[in-house]
XYZ file of C-alpha atoms in Angstrom:
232
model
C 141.755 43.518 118.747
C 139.143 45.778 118.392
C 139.388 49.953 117.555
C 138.539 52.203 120.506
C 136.790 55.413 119.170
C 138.722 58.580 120.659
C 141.405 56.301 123.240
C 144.596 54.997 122.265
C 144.506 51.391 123.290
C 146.758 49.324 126.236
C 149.578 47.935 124.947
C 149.063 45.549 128.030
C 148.243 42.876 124.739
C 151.386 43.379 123.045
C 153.732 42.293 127.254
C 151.409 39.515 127.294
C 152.560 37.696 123.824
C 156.177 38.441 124.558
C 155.618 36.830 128.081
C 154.130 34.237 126.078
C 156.849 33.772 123.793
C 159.589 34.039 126.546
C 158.119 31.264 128.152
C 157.903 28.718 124.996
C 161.575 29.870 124.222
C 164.251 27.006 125.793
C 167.031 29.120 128.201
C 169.394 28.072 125.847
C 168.740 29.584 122.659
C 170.678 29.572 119.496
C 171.751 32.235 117.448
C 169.059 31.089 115.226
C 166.335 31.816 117.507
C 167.520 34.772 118.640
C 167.373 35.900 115.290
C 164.363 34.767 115.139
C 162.210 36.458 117.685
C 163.816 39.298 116.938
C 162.079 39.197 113.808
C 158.995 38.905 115.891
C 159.466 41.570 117.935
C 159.951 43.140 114.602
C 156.885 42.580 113.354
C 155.051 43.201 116.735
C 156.328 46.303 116.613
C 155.668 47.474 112.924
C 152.016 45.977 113.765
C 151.824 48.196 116.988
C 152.810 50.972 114.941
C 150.223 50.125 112.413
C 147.349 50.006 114.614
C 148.560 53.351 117.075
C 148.560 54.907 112.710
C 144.785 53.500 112.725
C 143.757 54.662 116.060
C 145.242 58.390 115.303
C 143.655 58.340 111.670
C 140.453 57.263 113.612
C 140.871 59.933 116.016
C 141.554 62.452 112.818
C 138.504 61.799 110.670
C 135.850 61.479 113.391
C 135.594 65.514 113.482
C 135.356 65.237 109.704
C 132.201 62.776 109.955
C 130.458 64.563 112.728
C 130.690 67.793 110.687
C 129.294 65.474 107.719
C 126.959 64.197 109.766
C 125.580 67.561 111.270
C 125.725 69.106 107.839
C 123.499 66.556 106.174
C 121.274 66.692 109.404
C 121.158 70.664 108.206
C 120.589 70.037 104.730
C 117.567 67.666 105.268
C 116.400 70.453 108.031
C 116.797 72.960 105.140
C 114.360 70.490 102.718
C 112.026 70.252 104.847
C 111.473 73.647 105.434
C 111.928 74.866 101.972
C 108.939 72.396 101.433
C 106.868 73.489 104.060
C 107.700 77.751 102.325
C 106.988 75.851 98.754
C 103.733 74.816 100.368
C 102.867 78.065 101.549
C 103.474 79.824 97.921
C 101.262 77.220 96.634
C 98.483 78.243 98.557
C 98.923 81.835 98.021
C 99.348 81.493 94.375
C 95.706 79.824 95.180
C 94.459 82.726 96.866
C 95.931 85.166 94.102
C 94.275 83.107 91.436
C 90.947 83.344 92.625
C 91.444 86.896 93.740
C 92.552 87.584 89.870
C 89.270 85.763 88.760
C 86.871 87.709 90.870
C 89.010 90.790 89.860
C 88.166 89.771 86.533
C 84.571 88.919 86.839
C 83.982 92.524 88.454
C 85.512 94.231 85.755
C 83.168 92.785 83.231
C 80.371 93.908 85.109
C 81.764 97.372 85.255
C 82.834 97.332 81.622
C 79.254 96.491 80.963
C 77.847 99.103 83.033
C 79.411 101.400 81.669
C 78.784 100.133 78.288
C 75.430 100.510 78.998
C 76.009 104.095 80.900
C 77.602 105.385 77.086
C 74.018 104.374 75.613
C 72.439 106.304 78.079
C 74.585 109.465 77.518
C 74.291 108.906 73.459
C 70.771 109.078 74.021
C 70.661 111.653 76.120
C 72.982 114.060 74.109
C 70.007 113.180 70.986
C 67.203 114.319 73.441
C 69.321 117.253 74.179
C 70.081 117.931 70.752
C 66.265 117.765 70.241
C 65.252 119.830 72.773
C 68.024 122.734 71.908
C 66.019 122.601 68.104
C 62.618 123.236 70.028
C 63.672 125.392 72.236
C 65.360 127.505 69.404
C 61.356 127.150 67.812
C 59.539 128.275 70.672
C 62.343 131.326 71.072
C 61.678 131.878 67.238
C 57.589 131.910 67.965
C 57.845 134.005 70.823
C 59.758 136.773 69.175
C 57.064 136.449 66.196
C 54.394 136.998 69.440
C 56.306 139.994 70.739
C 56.552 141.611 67.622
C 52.992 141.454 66.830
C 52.223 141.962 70.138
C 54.282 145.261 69.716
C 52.201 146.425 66.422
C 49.246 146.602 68.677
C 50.782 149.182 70.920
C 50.112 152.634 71.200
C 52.590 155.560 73.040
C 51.208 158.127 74.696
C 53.623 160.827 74.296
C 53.788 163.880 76.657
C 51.837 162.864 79.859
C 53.081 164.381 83.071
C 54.105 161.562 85.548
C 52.644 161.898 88.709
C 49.127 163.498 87.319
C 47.414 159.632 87.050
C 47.816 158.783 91.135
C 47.124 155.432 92.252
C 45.366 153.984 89.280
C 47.351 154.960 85.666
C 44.536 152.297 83.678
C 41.709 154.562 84.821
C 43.557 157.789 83.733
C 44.642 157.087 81.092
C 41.038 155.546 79.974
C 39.271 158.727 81.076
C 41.785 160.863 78.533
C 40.768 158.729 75.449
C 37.155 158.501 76.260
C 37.296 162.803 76.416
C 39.175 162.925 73.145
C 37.112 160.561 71.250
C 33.806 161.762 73.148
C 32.669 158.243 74.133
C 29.660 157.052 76.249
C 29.980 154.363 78.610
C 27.612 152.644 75.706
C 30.636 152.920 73.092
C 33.459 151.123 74.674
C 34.318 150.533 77.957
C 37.981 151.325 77.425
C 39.330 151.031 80.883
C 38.346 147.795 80.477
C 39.598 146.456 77.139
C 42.885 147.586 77.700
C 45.622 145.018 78.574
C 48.197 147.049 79.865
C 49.942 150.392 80.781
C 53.120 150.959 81.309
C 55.648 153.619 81.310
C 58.754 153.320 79.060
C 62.128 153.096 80.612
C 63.979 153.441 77.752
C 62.927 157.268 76.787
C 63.841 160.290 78.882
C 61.374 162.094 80.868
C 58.817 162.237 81.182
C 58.025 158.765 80.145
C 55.828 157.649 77.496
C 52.909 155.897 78.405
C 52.639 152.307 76.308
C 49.270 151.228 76.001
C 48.125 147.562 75.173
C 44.359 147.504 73.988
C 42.845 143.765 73.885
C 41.425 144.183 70.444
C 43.228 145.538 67.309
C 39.973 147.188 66.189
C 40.435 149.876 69.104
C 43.860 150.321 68.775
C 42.748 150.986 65.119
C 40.218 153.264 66.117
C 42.223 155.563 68.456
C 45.139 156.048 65.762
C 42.061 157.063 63.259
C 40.380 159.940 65.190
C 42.340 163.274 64.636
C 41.016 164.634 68.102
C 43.128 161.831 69.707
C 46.237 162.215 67.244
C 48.796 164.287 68.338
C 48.886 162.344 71.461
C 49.350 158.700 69.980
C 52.283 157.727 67.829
């Protein structure tokens, strides 16, 4: 007989032996075979009992399998796509490699630039260095030049301000020519004179400060006594 898969099967089987057997058994049976097919019907019945016990245990663990069955379906879904994600963090390990080696290869270059940037500002800093010492020359050469340019000054002391108008160079020329009694043949001091300037410095009125071109007439000014009490 074969196993239906969720049914309990007929028992139509089971009236069709004993139908069978009541037909080969004589109408006059014997004690004997009395006892005897009741030791048939015995065993029919302990069989039917076994298979309805089959059929139930059949019905019982079918559940079981299909949850087996959909599980493992699950599982092999759940391979399958934990491949497919250990695919994908292949490839962006990949991508994160290369991205580390250009990283990489750009930081050289920039520790190289600015390798090279730190022998440019060590260089510079010696120029500087240099140029500080000449400038600290050319300040010390310059104050030599002032100082000496200084000597050669003369102060006018007690000139009203106002009295030489437009032109101070020309007045004060025409005061030393009067004092020392030059010609225009002498010296044409107007000329050989540098500079005038009043002084800031003193209170008023103001000193003149003349600067002659030529030491030999600043010389010759402080000499004469006529122009004296005027020059310090």
């Amino acid at each position: 007989m074969k196993k239906t898969k969720g049914k309990i099967p007929v028992l139509s089987v089971n009236l069709e032996i004993q139908n069978e057997l009541a037909e080969e058994t004589p109408s006059e049976e014997s004690p004997l075979s009395r006892v005897e097919a009741q030791k048939e019907n015995k065993v029919q019945d302990q069989m039917q009992a076994t298979m309805i016990d089959e059929v139930a245990h059949t019905q019982k663990s079918s559940p079981i399998e299909g949850m087996i069955a959909k599980l493992s379906e699950e599982i092999k879904k759940g391979f399958s796509v934990s491949e497919a994600n250990q695919a994908n963090i292949r490839k962006a390990c990949e991508i994160l490699e290369l991205f580390f080696d250009l990283l990489a290869k750009r930081t050289q270059v920039l520790e190289d630039t600015v390798e090279v940037l730190r022998g440019d500002v060590e260089s510079n800093k010696r120029e500087l260095r240099q140029l500080k010492c000449f400038e600290q020359l050319l300040q010390e050469k310059l104050e030599r030049l002032e100082n000496v340019e200084r000597r050669n000054n003369l102060r006018i002391l007690n000139i009203p301000e106002g009295v030489e108008g437009d032109n101070i160079k020309t007045y004060i020329g025409s005061i030393i020519k009067s004092a020392l009694q030059l010609d225009e043949t002498d010296m044409d001091i107007v000329a050989d004179i540098q500079r005038i300037h009043r002084d800031p410095l003193r209170e008023i009125p103001l000193d003149d400060i003349i600067a002659p071109c030529k030491k030999a007439e600043k010389e010759h000014i402080e000499n004469d006594s006529d122009f004296y009490d005027l020059v310090t």
